[in-house]
mmCIF file of C-alpha atoms and ligand atoms in Angstrom:
data_model
loop_
_atom_site.group_PDB
_atom_site.id
_atom_site.type_symbol
_atom_site.label_atom_id
_atom_site.label_comp_id
_atom_site.label_asym_id
_atom_site.label_seq_id
_atom_site.Cartn_x
_atom_site.Cartn_y
_atom_site.Cartn_z
ATOM 1 C CA MET A 1 126.622 118.114 94.113
ATOM 2 C CA LYS A 2 123.856 116.677 92.933
ATOM 3 C CA LEU A 3 120.559 115.829 93.746
ATOM 4 C CA PHE A 4 117.434 113.749 93.134
ATOM 5 C CA ASP A 5 114.301 114.299 94.526
ATOM 6 C CA SER A 6 111.609 111.011 93.940
ATOM 7 C CA HIS A 7 108.309 112.504 95.573
ATOM 8 C CA CYS A 8 107.011 116.319 95.234
ATOM 9 C CA HIS A 9 103.813 117.341 94.429
ATOM 10 C CA LEU A 10 104.434 121.095 92.554
ATOM 11 C CA ASN A 11 101.690 120.563 90.580
ATOM 12 C CA MET A 12 99.702 121.443 93.605
ATOM 13 C CA ARG A 13 97.444 124.271 94.995
ATOM 14 C CA HIS A 14 100.053 125.134 97.036
ATOM 15 C CA PHE A 15 103.035 125.743 93.899
ATOM 16 C CA LYS A 16 99.705 127.489 91.530
ATOM 17 C CA ASP A 17 101.388 131.200 90.900
ATOM 18 C CA ASP A 18 105.233 129.652 91.151
ATOM 19 C CA TRP A 19 105.884 125.945 90.997
ATOM 20 C CA LYS A 20 108.299 127.046 87.921
ATOM 21 C CA SER A 21 110.723 129.377 90.661
ATOM 22 C CA THR A 22 110.935 127.303 92.810
ATOM 23 C CA TYR A 23 111.761 124.468 90.584
ATOM 24 C CA GLU A 24 114.699 126.640 89.464
ATOM 25 C CA ARG A 25 115.512 127.077 93.049
ATOM 26 C CA GLY A 26 115.740 123.538 93.693
ATOM 27 C CA LEU A 27 118.308 123.471 90.645
ATOM 28 C CA LYS A 28 120.362 126.089 92.890
ATOM 29 C CA ALA A 29 120.612 123.740 95.449
ATOM 30 C CA GLY A 30 121.671 121.133 93.138
ATOM 31 C CA VAL A 31 118.680 119.291 92.825
ATOM 32 C CA TYR A 32 119.160 118.656 88.790
ATOM 33 C CA ARG A 33 116.009 116.656 89.100
ATOM 34 C CA MET A 34 112.346 115.827 90.677
ATOM 35 C CA VAL A 35 109.225 113.584 90.245
ATOM 36 C CA VAL A 36 106.437 115.307 90.728
ATOM 37 C CA VAL A 37 103.189 112.329 91.170
ATOM 38 C CA GLY A 38 100.017 112.907 90.701
ATOM 39 C CA TRP A 39 97.261 111.637 92.826
ATOM 40 C CA ASP A 40 94.109 111.499 90.423
ATOM 41 C CA ILE A 41 93.930 112.204 86.168
ATOM 42 C CA SER A 42 93.842 115.756 86.956
ATOM 43 C CA SER A 43 97.158 116.472 88.738
ATOM 44 C CA SER A 44 98.930 113.519 85.982
ATOM 45 C CA GLU A 45 98.150 116.158 82.999
ATOM 46 C CA ARG A 46 99.284 118.823 85.887
ATOM 47 C CA ALA A 47 102.610 117.031 86.206
ATOM 48 C CA LEU A 48 103.463 115.606 82.454
ATOM 49 C CA LYS A 49 103.304 120.037 81.072
ATOM 50 C CA MET A 50 105.136 120.155 83.310
ATOM 51 C CA THR A 51 107.769 118.108 82.703
ATOM 52 C CA ASP A 52 107.433 119.658 79.328
ATOM 53 C CA GLU A 53 108.385 122.934 80.316
ATOM 54 C CA ALA A 54 111.051 122.314 82.784
ATOM 55 C CA GLU A 55 113.811 119.603 81.461
ATOM 56 C CA GLY A 56 114.619 118.317 84.987
ATOM 57 C CA VAL A 57 110.819 117.701 85.560
ATOM 58 C CA TYR A 58 110.052 113.822 85.396
ATOM 59 C CA ALA A 59 106.549 112.347 86.390
ATOM 60 C CA ALA A 60 104.767 109.782 87.463
ATOM 61 C CA CYS A 61 100.226 109.310 86.778
ATOM 62 C CA GLY A 62 98.633 107.002 88.711
ATOM 63 C CA PHE A 63 95.268 107.289 91.820
ATOM 64 C CA HIS A 64 96.349 107.606 95.770
ATOM 65 C CA PRO A 65 94.719 105.931 97.550
ATOM 66 C CA HIS A 66 92.547 108.160 99.581
ATOM 67 C CA ASP A 67 90.881 109.550 95.720
ATOM 68 C CA SER A 68 90.563 105.805 94.646
ATOM 69 C CA LYS A 69 87.426 106.792 95.059
ATOM 70 C CA LEU A 70 86.742 108.952 92.619
ATOM 71 C CA PHE A 71 88.693 106.252 90.215
ATOM 72 C CA ARG A 72 86.332 105.797 87.474
ATOM 73 C CA ASP A 73 85.810 103.304 84.263
ATOM 74 C CA GLY A 74 87.437 104.610 81.279
ATOM 75 C CA ASP A 75 90.078 106.364 84.078
ATOM 76 C CA ASP A 76 91.960 102.876 83.117
ATOM 77 C CA VAL A 77 92.330 104.203 79.675
ATOM 78 C CA LYS A 78 92.908 107.145 80.369
ATOM 79 C CA LEU A 79 96.287 106.531 83.205
ATOM 80 C CA ARG A 80 97.306 104.177 79.947
ATOM 81 C CA LYS A 81 97.516 107.216 77.194
ATOM 82 C CA LEU A 82 99.851 109.266 80.260
ATOM 83 C CA LEU A 83 101.918 106.329 81.190
ATOM 84 C CA SER A 84 103.515 106.643 77.554
ATOM 85 C CA HIS A 85 104.757 109.625 77.675
ATOM 86 C CA PRO A 86 107.922 109.905 77.773
ATOM 87 C CA LYS A 87 108.431 111.089 80.672
ATOM 88 C CA SER A 88 105.716 109.223 82.021
ATOM 89 C CA VAL A 89 108.723 107.478 84.450
ATOM 90 C CA ALA A 90 106.157 105.832 87.407
ATOM 91 C CA LEU A 91 102.778 104.409 87.804
ATOM 92 C CA GLY A 92 102.705 106.491 91.206
ATOM 93 C CA GLU A 93 101.300 107.508 94.216
ATOM 94 C CA ILE A 94 99.039 104.299 94.772
ATOM 95 C CA GLY A 95 98.962 102.296 98.082
ATOM 96 C CA LEU A 96 96.759 102.219 101.646
ATOM 97 C CA ASP A 97 95.999 104.958 103.722
ATOM 98 C CA TYR A 98 94.423 102.921 106.648
ATOM 99 C CA TYR A 99 95.120 106.416 109.275
ATOM 100 C CA TYR A 100 92.937 109.393 106.737
ATOM 101 C CA ASP A 101 90.826 106.379 106.180
ATOM 102 C CA ASN A 102 89.731 109.228 103.032
ATOM 103 C CA SER A 103 87.995 106.691 100.827
ATOM 104 C CA PRO A 104 86.745 103.256 100.856
ATOM 105 C CA ARG A 105 89.140 101.032 102.356
ATOM 106 C CA ASP A 106 88.022 98.340 99.487
ATOM 107 C CA VAL A 107 87.789 101.187 97.056
ATOM 108 C CA GLN A 108 91.635 101.214 98.791
ATOM 109 C CA LEU A 109 92.078 98.028 97.483
ATOM 110 C CA LYS A 110 90.544 97.557 94.411
ATOM 111 C CA VAL A 111 92.124 100.656 92.858
ATOM 112 C CA PHE A 112 95.317 98.892 94.079
ATOM 113 C CA GLU A 113 95.620 96.546 92.756
ATOM 114 C CA ALA A 114 94.597 97.679 89.266
ATOM 115 C CA GLN A 115 96.456 100.037 89.175
ATOM 116 C CA LEU A 116 99.681 97.427 90.422
ATOM 117 C CA ALA A 117 98.677 94.708 87.461
ATOM 118 C CA LEU A 118 98.552 97.816 85.321
ATOM 119 C CA ALA A 119 101.415 97.999 86.414
ATOM 120 C CA LYS A 120 103.013 95.127 85.517
ATOM 121 C CA GLU A 121 101.147 94.536 82.415
ATOM 122 C CA ILE A 122 103.183 98.089 81.031
ATOM 123 C CA ASP A 123 105.975 97.687 82.814
ATOM 124 C CA LYS A 124 106.358 100.425 84.629
ATOM 125 C CA PRO A 125 108.305 100.696 88.376
ATOM 126 C CA VAL A 126 105.533 101.993 90.623
ATOM 127 C CA VAL A 127 106.065 104.536 93.239
ATOM 128 C CA ILE A 128 104.022 102.703 97.126
ATOM 129 C CA HIS A 129 102.009 105.145 99.417
ATOM 130 C CA VAL A 130 100.693 103.770 102.903
ATOM 131 C CA ARG A 131 100.280 104.895 105.905
ATOM 132 C CA ASP A 132 98.234 102.154 108.907
ATOM 133 C CA ALA A 133 98.383 99.437 106.689
ATOM 134 C CA TYR A 134 102.484 97.943 105.877
ATOM 135 C CA GLU A 135 100.576 94.496 106.494
ATOM 136 C CA GLU A 136 97.667 94.527 103.581
ATOM 137 C CA ALA A 137 99.600 96.248 101.178
ATOM 138 C CA LEU A 138 101.989 94.066 101.470
ATOM 139 C CA SER A 139 99.450 92.071 100.978
ATOM 140 C CA VAL A 140 98.552 93.204 98.143
ATOM 141 C CA VAL A 141 101.571 93.327 96.468
ATOM 142 C CA ARG A 142 102.203 89.593 96.947
ATOM 143 C CA ASN A 143 99.299 88.398 95.606
ATOM 144 C CA VAL A 144 99.528 90.906 92.193
ATOM 145 C CA GLY A 145 103.329 90.913 92.177
ATOM 146 C CA LEU A 146 105.992 93.670 91.662
ATOM 147 C CA PRO A 147 106.884 94.559 87.120
ATOM 148 C CA SER A 148 109.898 93.931 86.339
ATOM 149 C CA SER A 149 111.235 97.333 86.845
ATOM 150 C CA GLY A 150 110.176 97.453 90.468
ATOM 151 C CA GLY A 151 108.483 99.489 93.347
ATOM 152 C CA VAL A 152 109.252 101.920 95.975
ATOM 153 C CA LEU A 153 107.900 102.952 99.298
ATOM 154 C CA HIS A 154 107.716 106.909 99.254
ATOM 155 C CA CYS A 155 107.465 108.360 102.838
ATOM 156 C CA TYR A 156 108.653 105.443 104.398
ATOM 157 C CA THR A 157 107.310 105.215 107.292
ATOM 158 C CA GLY A 158 106.787 101.420 108.593
ATOM 159 C CA GLY A 159 109.998 100.805 111.304
ATOM 160 C CA THR A 160 112.179 98.651 111.870
ATOM 161 C CA SER A 161 109.149 95.438 112.398
ATOM 162 C CA PHE A 162 108.709 96.640 108.904
ATOM 163 C CA ILE A 163 112.047 97.284 106.734
ATOM 164 C CA GLU A 164 113.142 93.363 106.452
ATOM 165 C CA LYS A 165 109.960 92.848 105.103
ATOM 166 C CA ALA A 166 110.268 95.745 102.644
ATOM 167 C CA LEU A 167 113.396 94.814 101.933
ATOM 168 C CA SER A 168 112.399 90.787 100.557
ATOM 169 C CA PHE A 169 110.147 92.448 97.728
ATOM 170 C CA GLY A 170 113.015 94.525 96.106
ATOM 171 C CA PHE A 171 111.030 97.589 96.790
ATOM 172 C CA TYR A 172 113.296 100.299 97.660
ATOM 173 C CA ILE A 173 112.892 102.850 100.683
ATOM 174 C CA SER A 174 112.506 106.649 100.056
ATOM 175 C CA PHE A 175 113.263 108.740 102.793
ATOM 176 C CA SER A 176 111.337 112.052 104.215
ATOM 177 C CA GLY A 177 112.316 115.145 106.287
ATOM 178 C CA ILE A 178 110.388 113.074 109.138
ATOM 179 C CA ILE A 179 113.910 112.172 109.472
ATOM 180 C CA THR A 180 114.725 114.879 111.160
ATOM 181 C CA PHE A 181 112.480 116.048 113.483
ATOM 182 C CA PRO A 182 113.334 114.390 117.150
ATOM 183 C CA ASN A 183 110.748 112.052 117.850
ATOM 184 C CA ALA A 184 111.516 109.558 114.678
ATOM 185 C CA ASP A 185 113.912 107.502 116.427
ATOM 186 C CA ASP A 186 112.597 104.356 115.530
ATOM 187 C CA LEU A 187 112.383 105.580 111.429
ATOM 188 C CA ARG A 188 115.561 106.507 111.461
ATOM 189 C CA GLU A 189 116.647 102.492 113.336
ATOM 190 C CA SER A 190 115.355 102.054 109.902
ATOM 191 C CA ALA A 191 116.612 103.828 107.619
ATOM 192 C CA LYS A 192 119.861 102.680 109.149
ATOM 193 C CA MET A 193 118.959 98.311 107.798
ATOM 194 C CA VAL A 194 118.963 100.077 103.978
ATOM 195 C CA PRO A 195 121.105 98.600 101.634
ATOM 196 C CA LYS A 196 122.701 101.701 99.943
ATOM 197 C CA GLU A 197 121.643 100.434 96.847
ATOM 198 C CA LYS A 198 118.648 100.757 97.826
ATOM 199 C CA LEU A 199 118.244 104.339 99.091
ATOM 200 C CA LEU A 200 116.319 106.998 97.898
ATOM 201 C CA ILE A 201 115.591 110.852 99.500
ATOM 202 C CA GLU A 202 112.495 112.800 98.537
ATOM 203 C CA THR A 203 111.150 115.923 100.055
ATOM 204 C CA ASP A 204 107.172 114.670 99.785
ATOM 205 C CA SER A 205 106.677 118.903 98.968
ATOM 206 C CA PRO A 206 104.531 121.181 99.991
ATOM 207 C CA TYR A 207 104.117 118.520 103.149
ATOM 208 C CA LEU A 208 106.919 117.515 105.631
ATOM 209 C CA ALA A 209 109.175 120.099 105.505
ATOM 210 C CA PRO A 210 112.765 118.753 107.085
ATOM 211 C CA LYS A 211 114.490 120.625 109.888
ATOM 212 C CA PRO A 212 115.132 124.269 110.153
ATOM 213 C CA HIS A 213 112.137 124.460 107.622
ATOM 214 C CA ARG A 214 109.776 122.093 109.445
ATOM 215 C CA GLY A 215 105.738 124.002 109.619
ATOM 216 C CA LYS A 216 106.388 125.858 106.322
ATOM 217 C CA ARG A 217 105.924 124.860 103.147
ATOM 218 C CA ASN A 218 108.017 122.155 102.187
ATOM 219 C CA GLU A 219 109.837 122.953 98.209
ATOM 220 C CA PRO A 220 112.983 120.951 96.338
ATOM 221 C CA SER A 221 115.588 122.916 97.998
ATOM 222 C CA TYR A 222 114.810 121.997 100.450
ATOM 223 C CA LEU A 223 116.569 118.220 100.201
ATOM 224 C CA ILE A 224 119.739 118.989 101.004
ATOM 225 C CA TYR A 225 118.096 118.230 105.176
ATOM 226 C CA VAL A 226 116.691 115.422 104.190
ATOM 227 C CA LEU A 227 119.793 113.643 102.001
ATOM 228 C CA ARG A 228 122.012 115.441 105.741
ATOM 229 C CA GLY A 229 120.195 113.682 108.124
ATOM 230 C CA LEU A 230 120.335 110.698 106.359
ATOM 231 C CA ALA A 231 124.335 110.717 105.797
ATOM 232 C CA ASN A 232 123.581 111.709 110.038
ATOM 233 C CA VAL A 233 121.881 109.166 110.976
ATOM 234 C CA ARG A 234 124.128 105.701 108.592
ATOM 235 C CA GLY A 235 127.405 107.881 109.181
ATOM 236 C CA GLU A 236 127.849 107.858 106.146
ATOM 237 C CA GLU A 237 129.576 111.142 104.054
ATOM 238 C CA GLU A 238 126.607 112.831 102.053
ATOM 239 C CA GLU A 239 128.506 113.791 99.228
ATOM 240 C CA GLU A 240 128.562 110.047 98.296
ATOM 241 C CA LEU A 241 125.398 109.987 99.521
ATOM 242 C CA ALA A 242 124.347 111.619 97.840
ATOM 243 C CA LEU A 243 125.850 110.360 94.653
ATOM 244 C CA VAL A 244 124.954 106.791 95.624
ATOM 245 C CA THR A 245 120.930 107.815 95.656
ATOM 246 C CA TYR A 246 121.640 110.687 92.026
ATOM 247 C CA GLU A 247 122.753 107.039 90.938
ATOM 248 C CA ASN A 248 119.542 105.135 92.899
ATOM 249 C CA ALA A 249 115.782 107.335 91.475
ATOM 250 C CA ASN A 250 117.272 107.408 87.528
ATOM 251 C CA ARG A 251 117.986 103.619 87.528
ATOM 252 C CA PHE A 252 115.177 103.190 89.392
ATOM 253 C CA PHE A 253 113.580 105.405 87.212
ATOM 254 C CA ARG A 254 115.453 103.963 83.746
ATOM 255 C CA ILE A 255 116.062 108.302 83.394
ATOM 256 C CA ASN A 256 120.034 107.949 81.363
ATOM 257 C CA TYR A 257 121.964 109.864 83.897
ATOM 258 C CA LEU A 258 125.203 110.821 81.285
HETATM 259 NI NI1 LIG B 301 102.610 112.023 97.875
#
């Protein structure tokens, strides 16, 4: 069974000493491909460097809403350069986080809009992070538009109330280990509403380890538990869902997989 971890952060300090062996454990567990996601310039550079060292690693480069207050003049030029790397498959993660508010909201909005416009210009798919700001984020997307290659709502937590609106924008929806948490019934309901061809799975390592590893450092080799959780919820076969999400991820990130 081949799996694709559509969102992880092996570029974080949590994996400073053992990202390569973590990657290899993932491979042994069937995770043939993964996108390592940046949150500022230097983390995006680290992600790209890892793509040179591991065949199955691809990178997303961009400014996370938490870090948007650190976005400086000239960073757009740096970002463009990073995004021209052949294994740089998406602009991300970008978006709005009104739960933590680590950057002022007006700054988050400005940096989100600017990166969305850049993605459209260079036609890169976007990886979008939203927390407690789904209406606001969708209104930015409505105003600025999406690149023709589309976007994913990563680690979706909008529940049933937003899923139809999200799907109407053509978004892919990526589910994380939260799908295995006991208090996530509304999320599980929303997972049933996503058409197969729009589903992605992710670990968001080092965060959100699925049951039975909840609370530990998460890693790509645990992706099987996310897949299993999603398959159970939807009443589908694991093997088939693995194949579908693998193909979806390769299509979305425009990676040749034959
Ligand atoms: Ni992330």
